[in-house]
Short mmCIF file of C-alpha atoms in Angstrom, two decimals:
data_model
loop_
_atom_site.label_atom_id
_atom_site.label_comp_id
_atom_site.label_asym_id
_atom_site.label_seq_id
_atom_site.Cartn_x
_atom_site.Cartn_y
_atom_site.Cartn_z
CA UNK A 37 -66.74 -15.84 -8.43
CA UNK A 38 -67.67 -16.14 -12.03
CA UNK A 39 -68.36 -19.81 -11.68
CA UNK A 40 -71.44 -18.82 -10.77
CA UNK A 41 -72.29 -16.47 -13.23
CA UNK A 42 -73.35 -18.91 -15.91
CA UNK A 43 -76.96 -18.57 -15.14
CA UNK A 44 -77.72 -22.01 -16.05
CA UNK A 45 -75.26 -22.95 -13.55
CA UNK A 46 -76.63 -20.64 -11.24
CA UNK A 47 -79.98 -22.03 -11.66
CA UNK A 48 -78.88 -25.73 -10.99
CA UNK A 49 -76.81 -24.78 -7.69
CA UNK A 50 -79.74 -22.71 -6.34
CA UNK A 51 -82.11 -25.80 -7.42
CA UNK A 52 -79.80 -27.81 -5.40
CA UNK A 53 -79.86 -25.30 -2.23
CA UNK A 54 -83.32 -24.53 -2.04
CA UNK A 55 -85.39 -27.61 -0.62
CA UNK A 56 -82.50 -27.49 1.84
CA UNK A 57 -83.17 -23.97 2.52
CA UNK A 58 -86.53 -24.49 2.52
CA UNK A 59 -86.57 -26.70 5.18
CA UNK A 60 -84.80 -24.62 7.28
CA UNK A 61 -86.92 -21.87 6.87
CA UNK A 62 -89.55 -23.90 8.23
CA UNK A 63 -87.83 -25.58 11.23
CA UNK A 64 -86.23 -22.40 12.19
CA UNK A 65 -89.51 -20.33 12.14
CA UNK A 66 -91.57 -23.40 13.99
CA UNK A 67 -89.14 -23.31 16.92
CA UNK A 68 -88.79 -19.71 17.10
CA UNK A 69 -92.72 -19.50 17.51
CA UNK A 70 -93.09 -21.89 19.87
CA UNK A 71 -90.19 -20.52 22.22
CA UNK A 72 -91.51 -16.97 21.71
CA UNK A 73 -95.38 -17.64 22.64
CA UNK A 74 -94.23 -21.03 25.02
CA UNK A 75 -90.48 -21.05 25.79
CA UNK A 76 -89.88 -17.06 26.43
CA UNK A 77 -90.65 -14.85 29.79
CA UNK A 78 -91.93 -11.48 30.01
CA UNK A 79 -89.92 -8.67 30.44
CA UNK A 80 -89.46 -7.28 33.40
CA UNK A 81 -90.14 -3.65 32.49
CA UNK A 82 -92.14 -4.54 28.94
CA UNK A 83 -94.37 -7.39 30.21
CA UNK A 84 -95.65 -9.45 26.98
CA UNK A 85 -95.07 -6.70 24.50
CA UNK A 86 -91.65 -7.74 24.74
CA UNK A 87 -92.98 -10.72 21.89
CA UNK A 88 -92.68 -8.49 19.34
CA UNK A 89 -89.27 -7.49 19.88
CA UNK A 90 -89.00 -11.32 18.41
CA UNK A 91 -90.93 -9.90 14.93
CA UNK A 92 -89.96 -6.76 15.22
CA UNK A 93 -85.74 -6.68 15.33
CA UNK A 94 -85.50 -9.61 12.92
CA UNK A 95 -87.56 -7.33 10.18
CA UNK A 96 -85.30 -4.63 11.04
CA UNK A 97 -82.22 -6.31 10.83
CA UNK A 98 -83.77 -8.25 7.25
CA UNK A 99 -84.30 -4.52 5.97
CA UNK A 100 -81.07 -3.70 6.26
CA UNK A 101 -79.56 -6.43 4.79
CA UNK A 102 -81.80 -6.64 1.77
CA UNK A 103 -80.66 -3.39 1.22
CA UNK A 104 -77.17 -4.35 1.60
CA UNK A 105 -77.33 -7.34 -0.79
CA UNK A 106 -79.14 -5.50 -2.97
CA UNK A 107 -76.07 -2.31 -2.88
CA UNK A 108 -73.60 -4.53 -3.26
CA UNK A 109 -75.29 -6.50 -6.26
CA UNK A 110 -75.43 -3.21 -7.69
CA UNK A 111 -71.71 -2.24 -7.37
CA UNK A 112 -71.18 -5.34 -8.69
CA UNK A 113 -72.91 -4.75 -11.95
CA UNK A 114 -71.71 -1.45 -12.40
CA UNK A 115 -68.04 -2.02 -12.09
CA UNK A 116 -67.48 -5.66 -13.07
CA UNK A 117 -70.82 -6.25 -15.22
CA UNK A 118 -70.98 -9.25 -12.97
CA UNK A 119 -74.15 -10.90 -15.75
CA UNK A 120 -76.03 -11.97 -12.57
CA UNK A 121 -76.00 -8.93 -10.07
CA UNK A 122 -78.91 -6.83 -12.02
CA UNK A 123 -80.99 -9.66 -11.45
CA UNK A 124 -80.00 -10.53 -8.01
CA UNK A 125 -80.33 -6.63 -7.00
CA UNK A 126 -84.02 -6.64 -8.39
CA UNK A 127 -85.21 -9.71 -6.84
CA UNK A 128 -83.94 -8.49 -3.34
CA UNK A 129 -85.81 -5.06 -3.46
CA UNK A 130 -89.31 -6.66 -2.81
CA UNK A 131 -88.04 -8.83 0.02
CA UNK A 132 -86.98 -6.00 1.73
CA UNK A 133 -89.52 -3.70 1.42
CA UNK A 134 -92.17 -6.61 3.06
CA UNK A 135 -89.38 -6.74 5.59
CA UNK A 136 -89.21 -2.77 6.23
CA UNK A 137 -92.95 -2.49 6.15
CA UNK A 138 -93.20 -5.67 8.89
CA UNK A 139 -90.59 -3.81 11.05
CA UNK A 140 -92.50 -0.61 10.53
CA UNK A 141 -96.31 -2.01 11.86
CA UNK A 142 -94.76 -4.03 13.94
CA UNK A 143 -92.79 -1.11 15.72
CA UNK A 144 -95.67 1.10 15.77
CA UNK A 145 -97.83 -1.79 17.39
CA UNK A 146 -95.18 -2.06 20.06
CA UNK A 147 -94.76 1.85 20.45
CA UNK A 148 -98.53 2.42 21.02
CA UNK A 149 -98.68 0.65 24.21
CA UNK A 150 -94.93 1.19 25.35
CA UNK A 151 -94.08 4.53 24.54
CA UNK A 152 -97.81 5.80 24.10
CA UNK A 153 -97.61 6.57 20.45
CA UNK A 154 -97.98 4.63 17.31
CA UNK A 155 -95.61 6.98 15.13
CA UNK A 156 -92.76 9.99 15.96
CA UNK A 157 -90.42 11.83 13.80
CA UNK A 158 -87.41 10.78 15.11
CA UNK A 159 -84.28 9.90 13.24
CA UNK A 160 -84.72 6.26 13.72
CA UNK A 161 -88.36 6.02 12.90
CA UNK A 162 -87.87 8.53 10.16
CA UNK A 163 -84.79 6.75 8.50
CA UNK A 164 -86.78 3.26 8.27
CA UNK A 165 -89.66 5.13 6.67
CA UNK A 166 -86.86 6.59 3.77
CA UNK A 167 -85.69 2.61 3.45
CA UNK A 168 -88.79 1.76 2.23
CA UNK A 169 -89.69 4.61 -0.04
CA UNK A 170 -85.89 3.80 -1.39
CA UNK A 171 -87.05 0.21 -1.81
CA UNK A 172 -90.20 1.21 -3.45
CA UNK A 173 -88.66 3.58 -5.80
CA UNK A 174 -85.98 0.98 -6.67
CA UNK A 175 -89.01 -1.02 -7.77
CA UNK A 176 -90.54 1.42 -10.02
CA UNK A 177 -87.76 2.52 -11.59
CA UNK A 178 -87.29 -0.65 -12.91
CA UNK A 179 -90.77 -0.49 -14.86
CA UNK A 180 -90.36 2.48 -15.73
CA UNK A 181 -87.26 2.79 -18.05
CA UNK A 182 -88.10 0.38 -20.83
CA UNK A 183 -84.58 -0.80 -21.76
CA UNK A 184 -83.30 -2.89 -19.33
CA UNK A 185 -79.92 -1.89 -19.99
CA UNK A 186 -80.17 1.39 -19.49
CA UNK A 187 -83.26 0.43 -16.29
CA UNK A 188 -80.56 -1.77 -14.62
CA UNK A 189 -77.60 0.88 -14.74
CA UNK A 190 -80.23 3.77 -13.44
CA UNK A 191 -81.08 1.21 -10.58
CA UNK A 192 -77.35 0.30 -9.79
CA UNK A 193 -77.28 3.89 -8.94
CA UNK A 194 -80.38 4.40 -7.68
CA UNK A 195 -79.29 1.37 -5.01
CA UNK A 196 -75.47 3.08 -4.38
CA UNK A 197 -76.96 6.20 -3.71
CA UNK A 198 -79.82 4.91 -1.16
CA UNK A 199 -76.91 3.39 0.87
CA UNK A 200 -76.18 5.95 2.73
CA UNK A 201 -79.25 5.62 4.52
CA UNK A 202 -78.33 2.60 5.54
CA UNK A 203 -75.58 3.16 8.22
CA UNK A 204 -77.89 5.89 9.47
CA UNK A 205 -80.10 3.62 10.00
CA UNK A 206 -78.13 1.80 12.14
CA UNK A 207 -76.51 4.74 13.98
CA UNK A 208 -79.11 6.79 14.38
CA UNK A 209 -80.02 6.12 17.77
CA UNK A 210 -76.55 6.98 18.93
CA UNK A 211 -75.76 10.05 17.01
CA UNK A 212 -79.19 12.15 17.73
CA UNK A 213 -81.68 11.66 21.05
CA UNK A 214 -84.07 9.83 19.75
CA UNK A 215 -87.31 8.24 21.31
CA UNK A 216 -86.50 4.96 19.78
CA UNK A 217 -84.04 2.75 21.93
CA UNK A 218 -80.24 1.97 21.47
CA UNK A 219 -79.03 -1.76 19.90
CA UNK A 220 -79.38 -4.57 22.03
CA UNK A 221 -78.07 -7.25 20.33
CA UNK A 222 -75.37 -6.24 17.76
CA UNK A 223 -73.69 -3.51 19.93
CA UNK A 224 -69.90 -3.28 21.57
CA UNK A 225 -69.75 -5.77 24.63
CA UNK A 226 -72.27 -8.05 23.38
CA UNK A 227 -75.58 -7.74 24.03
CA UNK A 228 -78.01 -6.74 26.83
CA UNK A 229 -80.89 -9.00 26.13
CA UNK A 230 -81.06 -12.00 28.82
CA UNK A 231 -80.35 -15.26 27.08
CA UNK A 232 -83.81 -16.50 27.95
CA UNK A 233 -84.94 -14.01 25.32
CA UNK A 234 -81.77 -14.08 23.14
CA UNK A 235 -82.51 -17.69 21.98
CA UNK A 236 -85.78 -16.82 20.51
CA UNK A 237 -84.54 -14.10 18.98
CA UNK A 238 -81.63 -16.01 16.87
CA UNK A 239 -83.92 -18.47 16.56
CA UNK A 240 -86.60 -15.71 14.35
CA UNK A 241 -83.42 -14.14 13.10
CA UNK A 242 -82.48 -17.49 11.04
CA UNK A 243 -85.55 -18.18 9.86
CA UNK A 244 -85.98 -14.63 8.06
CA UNK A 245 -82.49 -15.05 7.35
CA UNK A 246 -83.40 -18.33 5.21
CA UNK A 247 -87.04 -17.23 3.77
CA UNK A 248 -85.18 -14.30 2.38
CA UNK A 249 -82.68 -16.52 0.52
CA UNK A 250 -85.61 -19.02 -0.44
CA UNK A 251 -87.21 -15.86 -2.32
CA UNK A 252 -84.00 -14.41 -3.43
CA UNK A 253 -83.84 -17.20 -5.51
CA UNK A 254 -86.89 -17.88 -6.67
CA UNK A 255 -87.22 -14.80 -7.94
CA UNK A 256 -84.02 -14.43 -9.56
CA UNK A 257 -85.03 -17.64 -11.14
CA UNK A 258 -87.97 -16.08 -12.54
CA UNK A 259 -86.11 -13.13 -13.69
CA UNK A 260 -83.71 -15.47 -15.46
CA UNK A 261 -86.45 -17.16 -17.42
CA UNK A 262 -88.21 -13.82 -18.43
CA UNK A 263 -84.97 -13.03 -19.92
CA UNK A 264 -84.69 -16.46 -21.77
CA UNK A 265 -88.59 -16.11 -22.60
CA UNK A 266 -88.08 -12.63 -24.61
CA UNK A 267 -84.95 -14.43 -25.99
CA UNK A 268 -87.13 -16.92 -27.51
CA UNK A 269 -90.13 -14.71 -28.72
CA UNK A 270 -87.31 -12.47 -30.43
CA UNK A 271 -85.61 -15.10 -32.31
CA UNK A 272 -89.10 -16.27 -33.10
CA UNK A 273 -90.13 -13.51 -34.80
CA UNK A 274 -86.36 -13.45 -36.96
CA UNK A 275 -87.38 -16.85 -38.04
CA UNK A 276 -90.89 -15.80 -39.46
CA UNK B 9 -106.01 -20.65 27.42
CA UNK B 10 -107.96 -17.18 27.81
CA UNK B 11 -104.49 -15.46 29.78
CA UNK B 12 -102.45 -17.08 27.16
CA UNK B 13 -104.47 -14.99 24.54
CA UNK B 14 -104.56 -12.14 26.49
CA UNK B 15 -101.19 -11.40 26.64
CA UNK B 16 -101.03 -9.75 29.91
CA UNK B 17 -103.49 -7.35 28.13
CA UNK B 18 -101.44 -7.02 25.12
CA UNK B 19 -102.69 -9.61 23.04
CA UNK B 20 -104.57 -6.44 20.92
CA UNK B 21 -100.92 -5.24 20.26
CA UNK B 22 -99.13 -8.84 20.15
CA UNK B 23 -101.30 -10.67 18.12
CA UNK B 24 -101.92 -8.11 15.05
CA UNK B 25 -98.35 -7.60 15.06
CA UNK B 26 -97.59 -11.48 14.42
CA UNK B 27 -101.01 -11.68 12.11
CA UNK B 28 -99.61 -8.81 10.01
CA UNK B 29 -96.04 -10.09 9.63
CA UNK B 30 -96.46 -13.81 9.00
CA UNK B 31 -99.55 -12.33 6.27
CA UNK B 32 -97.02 -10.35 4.77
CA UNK B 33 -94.30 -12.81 3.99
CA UNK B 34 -96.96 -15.97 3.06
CA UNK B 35 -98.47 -13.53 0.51
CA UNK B 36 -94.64 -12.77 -1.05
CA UNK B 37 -93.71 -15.84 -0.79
CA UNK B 38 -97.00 -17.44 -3.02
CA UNK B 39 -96.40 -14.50 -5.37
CA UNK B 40 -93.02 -15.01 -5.94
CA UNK B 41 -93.32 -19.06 -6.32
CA UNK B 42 -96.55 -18.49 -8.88
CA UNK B 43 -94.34 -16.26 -10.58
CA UNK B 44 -91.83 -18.77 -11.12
CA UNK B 45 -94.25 -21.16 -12.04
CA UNK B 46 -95.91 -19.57 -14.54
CA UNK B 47 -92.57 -18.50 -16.64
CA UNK B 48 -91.61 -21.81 -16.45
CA UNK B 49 -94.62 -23.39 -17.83
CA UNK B 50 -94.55 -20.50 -20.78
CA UNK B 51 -91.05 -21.08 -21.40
CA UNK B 52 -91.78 -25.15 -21.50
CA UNK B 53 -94.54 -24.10 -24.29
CA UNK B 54 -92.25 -22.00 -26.14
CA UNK B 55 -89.56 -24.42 -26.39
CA UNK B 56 -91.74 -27.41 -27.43
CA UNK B 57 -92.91 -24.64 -30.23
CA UNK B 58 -89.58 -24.11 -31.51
CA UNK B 59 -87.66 -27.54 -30.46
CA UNK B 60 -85.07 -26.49 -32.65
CA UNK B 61 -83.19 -23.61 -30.30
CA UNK B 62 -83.77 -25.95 -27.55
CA UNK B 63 -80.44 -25.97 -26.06
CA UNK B 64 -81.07 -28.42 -22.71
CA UNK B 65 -82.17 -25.93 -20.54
CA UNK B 66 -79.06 -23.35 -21.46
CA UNK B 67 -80.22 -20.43 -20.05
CA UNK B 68 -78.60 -17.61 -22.91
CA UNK B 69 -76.15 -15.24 -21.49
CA UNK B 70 -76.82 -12.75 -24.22
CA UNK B 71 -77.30 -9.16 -24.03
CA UNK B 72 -80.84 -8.39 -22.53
CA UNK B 73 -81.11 -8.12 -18.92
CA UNK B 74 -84.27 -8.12 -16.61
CA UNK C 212 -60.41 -5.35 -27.58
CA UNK C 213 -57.39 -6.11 -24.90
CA UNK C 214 -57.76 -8.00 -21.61
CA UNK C 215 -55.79 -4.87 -19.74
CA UNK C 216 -57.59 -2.61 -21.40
CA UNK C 217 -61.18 -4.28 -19.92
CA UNK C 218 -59.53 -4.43 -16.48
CA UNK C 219 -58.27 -1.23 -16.72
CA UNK C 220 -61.88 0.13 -17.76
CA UNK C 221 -63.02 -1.90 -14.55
CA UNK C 222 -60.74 -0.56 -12.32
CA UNK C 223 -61.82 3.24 -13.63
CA UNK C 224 -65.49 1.99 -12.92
CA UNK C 225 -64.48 0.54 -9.25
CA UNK C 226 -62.67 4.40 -8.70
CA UNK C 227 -65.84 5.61 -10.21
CA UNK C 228 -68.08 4.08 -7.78
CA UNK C 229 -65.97 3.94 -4.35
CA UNK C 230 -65.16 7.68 -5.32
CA UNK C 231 -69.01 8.71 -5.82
CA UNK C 232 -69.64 7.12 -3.12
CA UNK C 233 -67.36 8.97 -0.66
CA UNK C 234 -68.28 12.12 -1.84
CA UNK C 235 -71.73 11.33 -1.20
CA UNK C 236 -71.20 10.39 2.33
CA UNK C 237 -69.21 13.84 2.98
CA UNK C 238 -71.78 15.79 1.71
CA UNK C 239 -74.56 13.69 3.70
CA UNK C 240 -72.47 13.88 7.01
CA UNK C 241 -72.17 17.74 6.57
CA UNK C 242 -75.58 17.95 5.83
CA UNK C 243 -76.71 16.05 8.74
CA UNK C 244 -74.22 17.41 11.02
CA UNK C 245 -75.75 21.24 9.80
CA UNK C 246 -79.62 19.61 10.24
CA UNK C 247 -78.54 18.40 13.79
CA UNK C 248 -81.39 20.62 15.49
CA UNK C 249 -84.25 19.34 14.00
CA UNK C 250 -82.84 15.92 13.74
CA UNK C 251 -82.71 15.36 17.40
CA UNK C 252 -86.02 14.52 18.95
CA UNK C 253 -85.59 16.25 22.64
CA UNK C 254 -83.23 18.06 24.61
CA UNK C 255 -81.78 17.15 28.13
CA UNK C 256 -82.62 19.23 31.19
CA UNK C 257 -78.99 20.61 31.26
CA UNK C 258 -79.34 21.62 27.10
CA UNK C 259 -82.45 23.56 28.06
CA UNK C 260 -80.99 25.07 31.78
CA UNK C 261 -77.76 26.41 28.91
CA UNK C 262 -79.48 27.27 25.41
CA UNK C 263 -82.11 29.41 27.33
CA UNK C 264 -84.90 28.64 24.92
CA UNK C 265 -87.53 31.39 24.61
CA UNK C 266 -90.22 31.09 26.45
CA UNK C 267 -93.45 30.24 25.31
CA UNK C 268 -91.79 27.79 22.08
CA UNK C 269 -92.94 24.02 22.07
CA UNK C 270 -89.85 22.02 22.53
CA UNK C 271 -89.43 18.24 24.15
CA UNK C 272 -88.10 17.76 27.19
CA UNK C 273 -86.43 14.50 27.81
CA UNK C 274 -84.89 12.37 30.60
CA UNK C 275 -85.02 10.06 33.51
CA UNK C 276 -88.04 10.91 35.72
CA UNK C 277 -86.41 11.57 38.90
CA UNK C 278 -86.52 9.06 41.71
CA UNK C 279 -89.33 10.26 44.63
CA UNK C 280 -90.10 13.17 42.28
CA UNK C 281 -93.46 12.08 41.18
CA UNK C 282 -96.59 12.87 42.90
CA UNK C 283 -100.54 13.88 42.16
CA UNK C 284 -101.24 17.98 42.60
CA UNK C 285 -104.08 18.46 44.94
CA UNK C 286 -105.99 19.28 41.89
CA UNK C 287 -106.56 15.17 41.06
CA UNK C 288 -105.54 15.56 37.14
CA UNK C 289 -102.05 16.99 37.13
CA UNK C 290 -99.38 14.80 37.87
CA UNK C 291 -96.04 16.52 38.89
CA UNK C 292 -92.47 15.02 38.46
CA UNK C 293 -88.93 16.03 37.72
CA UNK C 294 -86.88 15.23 34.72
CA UNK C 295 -83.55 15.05 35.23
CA UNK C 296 -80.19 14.17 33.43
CA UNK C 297 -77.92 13.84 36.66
CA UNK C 298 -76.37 17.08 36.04
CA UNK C 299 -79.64 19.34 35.81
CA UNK C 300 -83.92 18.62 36.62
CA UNK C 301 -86.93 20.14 35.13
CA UNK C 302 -90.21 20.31 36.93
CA UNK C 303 -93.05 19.21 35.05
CA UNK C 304 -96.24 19.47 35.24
CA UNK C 305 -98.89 17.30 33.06
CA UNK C 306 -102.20 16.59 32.69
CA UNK C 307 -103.45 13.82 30.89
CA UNK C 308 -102.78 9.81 30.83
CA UNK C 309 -99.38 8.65 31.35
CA UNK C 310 -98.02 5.49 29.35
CA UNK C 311 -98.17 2.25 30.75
CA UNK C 312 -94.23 2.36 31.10
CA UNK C 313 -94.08 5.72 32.57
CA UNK C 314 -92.42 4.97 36.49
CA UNK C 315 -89.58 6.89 38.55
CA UNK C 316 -86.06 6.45 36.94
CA UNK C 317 -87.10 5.52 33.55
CA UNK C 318 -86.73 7.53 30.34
CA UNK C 319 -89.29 9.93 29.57
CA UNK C 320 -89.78 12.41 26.69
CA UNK C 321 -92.51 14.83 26.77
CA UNK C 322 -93.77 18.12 24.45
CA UNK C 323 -94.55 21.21 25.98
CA UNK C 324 -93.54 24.89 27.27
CA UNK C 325 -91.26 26.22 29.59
CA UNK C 326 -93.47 28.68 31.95
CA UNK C 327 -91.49 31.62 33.47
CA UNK C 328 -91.16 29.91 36.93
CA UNK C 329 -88.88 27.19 34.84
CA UNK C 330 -91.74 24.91 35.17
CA UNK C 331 -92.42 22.72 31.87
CA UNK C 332 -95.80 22.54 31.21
CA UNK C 333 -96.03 19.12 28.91
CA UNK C 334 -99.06 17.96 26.80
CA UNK C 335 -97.36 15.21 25.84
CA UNK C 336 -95.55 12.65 27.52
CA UNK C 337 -94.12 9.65 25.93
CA UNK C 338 -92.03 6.67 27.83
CA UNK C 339 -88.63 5.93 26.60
CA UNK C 340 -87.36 2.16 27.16
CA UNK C 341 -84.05 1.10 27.59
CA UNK C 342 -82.42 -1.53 25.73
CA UNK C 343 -81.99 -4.03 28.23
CA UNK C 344 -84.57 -7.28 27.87
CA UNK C 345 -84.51 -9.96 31.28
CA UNK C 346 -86.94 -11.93 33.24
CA UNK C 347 -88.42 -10.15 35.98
CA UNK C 348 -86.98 -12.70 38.41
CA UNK C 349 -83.60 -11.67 37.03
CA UNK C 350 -83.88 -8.24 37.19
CA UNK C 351 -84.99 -8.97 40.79
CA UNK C 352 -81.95 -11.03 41.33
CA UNK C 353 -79.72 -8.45 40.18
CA UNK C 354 -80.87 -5.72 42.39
CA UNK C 355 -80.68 -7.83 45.23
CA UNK C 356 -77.10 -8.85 44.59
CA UNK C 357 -76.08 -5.12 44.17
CA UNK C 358 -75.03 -5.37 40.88
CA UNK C 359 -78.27 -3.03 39.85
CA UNK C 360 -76.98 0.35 37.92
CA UNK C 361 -80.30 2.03 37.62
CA UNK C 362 -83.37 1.77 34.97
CA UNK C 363 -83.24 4.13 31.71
CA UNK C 364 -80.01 4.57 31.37
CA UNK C 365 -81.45 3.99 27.35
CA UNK C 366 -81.67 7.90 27.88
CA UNK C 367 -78.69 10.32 26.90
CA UNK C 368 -79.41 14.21 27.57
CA UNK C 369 -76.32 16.68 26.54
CA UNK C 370 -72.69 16.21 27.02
CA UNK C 371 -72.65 15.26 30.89
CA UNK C 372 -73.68 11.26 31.47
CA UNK C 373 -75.40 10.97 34.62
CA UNK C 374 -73.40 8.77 36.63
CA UNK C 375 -76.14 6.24 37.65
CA UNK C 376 -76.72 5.78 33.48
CA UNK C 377 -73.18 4.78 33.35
CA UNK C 378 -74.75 0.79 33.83
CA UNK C 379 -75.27 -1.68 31.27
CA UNK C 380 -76.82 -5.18 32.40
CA UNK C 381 -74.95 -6.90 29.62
CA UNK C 382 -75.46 -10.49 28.69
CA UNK C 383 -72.29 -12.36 27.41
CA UNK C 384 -72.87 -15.00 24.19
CA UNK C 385 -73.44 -18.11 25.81
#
């Protein structure tokens, strides 16, 4: 595990990965397209609208697992001082909030003409909405406590704490009524979406999947050479 | 061509939704790579400033994080 | 500084963490469980027939809209239907527009009043969709082969399952 936690060596692996990632990214997202707008049917209660189920379920499923990358960064840093988690935990928070606020507008856009409303209180709806105002306070937290020591332990428990939203989340719709639907796809017995659809689906699901890892490490990069930029400047001003 | 934008009436709904989300994620993804870009151009200037701590592109492990 | 000593400081951390952790997650699942009425969005028909909610208080209704149920009052603006969980139905009454997926056994919630008569008088009515995504033709095939178990079943009222919402059209890997 540690191997990686030389950033330099962190920096030339993930230089290594990305183009490769990259690429996918692009491939995966270009066939999911087409077979969602050329290569998909309609639903047979849903019609069209069922196209941004395709949108809609990977941002959902890319919230939660930013989130979950992002928890588990921060355990990491707390309890092991792994030298790379911080940075890793930061970079994922903006990734996922794009993600929650795609799955939110995209779920309202689907709701209005489906269930007849853009927005309910439910416990589904209602948990998402929490994700993102987690993500977003994760964010400012970090500018606002000036030492980043003390900024990156506050997050790390900022993150831990916000966890327990996640599993809600996910079992929302089974605990309480809710107007929002139960899973389709990662659900006991496997899942109830016709493979006609289900292809598209995995298809969109990769794609996210990758452009969240292409970011991930871009921005972790960037993180990594702010900290070797003050690093610099401070040993500059020693010298003078 | 004019059903296929239509969407079985939908397109108002479909099409926004797809707008909105591929937006979203080209506008992270160019902030995040400028980002990038500019810290390493600043941190190419600072180097060739001080060529002496240049350490091969040895990222330091010390202390500070973020 | 010794090596066991830094382990043993990480392993306090790790207890530290997985502890906080667990205790957070009690206290959230009693919290929840104690927040259980206003965190469910709508009863069933047999929740409302047994809590005996006063009348005249907004509460949502929800449910399967009950096959051959449906029809227009004379009137020409309120449209009439039962909601029903297989156990217990509601008659509803509501004027306004329904949504586009609003059609006999599939899941309906909808915000209104019980009247004295038992009849729910909803200004809202919202469709519920189940979580089953196929081709028309398939869907078409299915019913034809028999192997149909009934649209909606996405809904779950109270304790008692209907019996036709026992099916799940459920698509195997591949």
């Amino acid at each position: 595990m540690h191997k990686f936690a030389n950033p330099a060596r962190f920096i030339r692996l993930s230089d290594l990965l990305l183009p490769w990632l990259m690429a996918v990214t692009v491939i995966l997202l270009t066939g999911g397209l087409y077979m969602v707008f050329f290569a998909s049917p309609d639903d047979y209660q849903q019609g069209a609208t069922v196209r941004i189920m395709y949108v809609h379920v990977p941002a959902a499923y890319m919230a939660m697992l930013g989130y979950s990358v992002m928890a588990v960064a921060s355990a990491s840093s707390l309890i092991w001082k792994h030298p790379l988690a911080d940075q890793i935990a930061r970079a994922a928070a903006p990734i996922g909030a794009a993600f929650t606020l795609i799955a939110l507008i995209t779920g309202s856009l689907w709701g209005r003409p489906m269930w007849g409303t853009w927005w309910v209180w439910d416990a589904r709806l209602t948990s998402v909405l929490i994700l993102l105002f987690l993500y977003l306070g994760y964010m400012a937290l970090w500018e606002a406590i000036e030492d980043p020591i003390k900024a990156a332990k506050a997050c790390a428990i900022l993150a831990l704490v916000g966890f327990v939203n996640v599993p809600i989340i996910k079992f929302s719709v089974d605990w309480w009524n809710t107007l929002h639907q139960p899973a389709s796809l990662f659900k006991m017995g496997g899942s109830s979406i016709h493979p006609e659809m289900l292809w598209p689906l995995l298809l969109m699901i990769g794609a996210f999947k990758a452009y969240f890892f292409v970011i991930l490490l871009w921005r972790v990069k960037t993180l990594l050479i702010g900290r070797k930029i003050r690093a610099l400047r401070m040993a500059q001003l020693g010298d003078n | 061509m004019e059903t296929f934008f239509a969407m079985g009436g939908y397109g108002v709904y479909i099409w926004p939704a797809y707008a909105v989300s591929l937006g979203l994620l080209l506008v992270l993804a160019w902030q995040s790579w400028r980002r990038m870009r500019q810290g390493q151009r600043l941190l190419e200037k600072l180097e060739a400033q001080n060529p002496r701590r240049r350490r091969g592109g040895h990222v330091t492990t010390s202390g500070d994080v973020g | 500084m010794s090596l066991s000593s830094v382990s043993a400081r990480k392993r306090r951390r790790l207890y530290m963490v997985v502890g906080g952790l667990a205790v957070l997650g009690v206290a959230v699942a009693l919290v929840l469980t104690a927040l259980e009425e206003n965190i469910v969005f709508f009863y069933g028909p047999s929740e409302v027939k047994e809590k005996q909610l006063p009348m005249g208080q907004r509460f949502r209704l929800g449910g399967l809209v009950e096959d051959g149920s449906y029809k227009m009052l004379p009137d020409g603006i309120t449209h009439a239907f039962a909601i029903t969980d297989g156990a217990e139905a509601v008659q509803v009454y509501y004027k306004g527009l329904l949504p586009d997926l609003f059609r006999e056994g599939q899941g309906v919630v909808t915000e209104g009043t019980l009247r004295p008569d038992e009849v729910f008088m909803a200004t809202e009515v919202l469709a519920k969709h189940d979580e089953n995504y196929m081709p028309k033709e398939v869907a078409e095939a299915l019913k034809k082969a028999g192997t149909w178990q009934g649209d909606g079943h996405g809904v779950s009222g109270s304790g008692d399952t209907p019996e036709k919402g026992e099916g799940e059209a459920v698509f195997k890997g591949q």
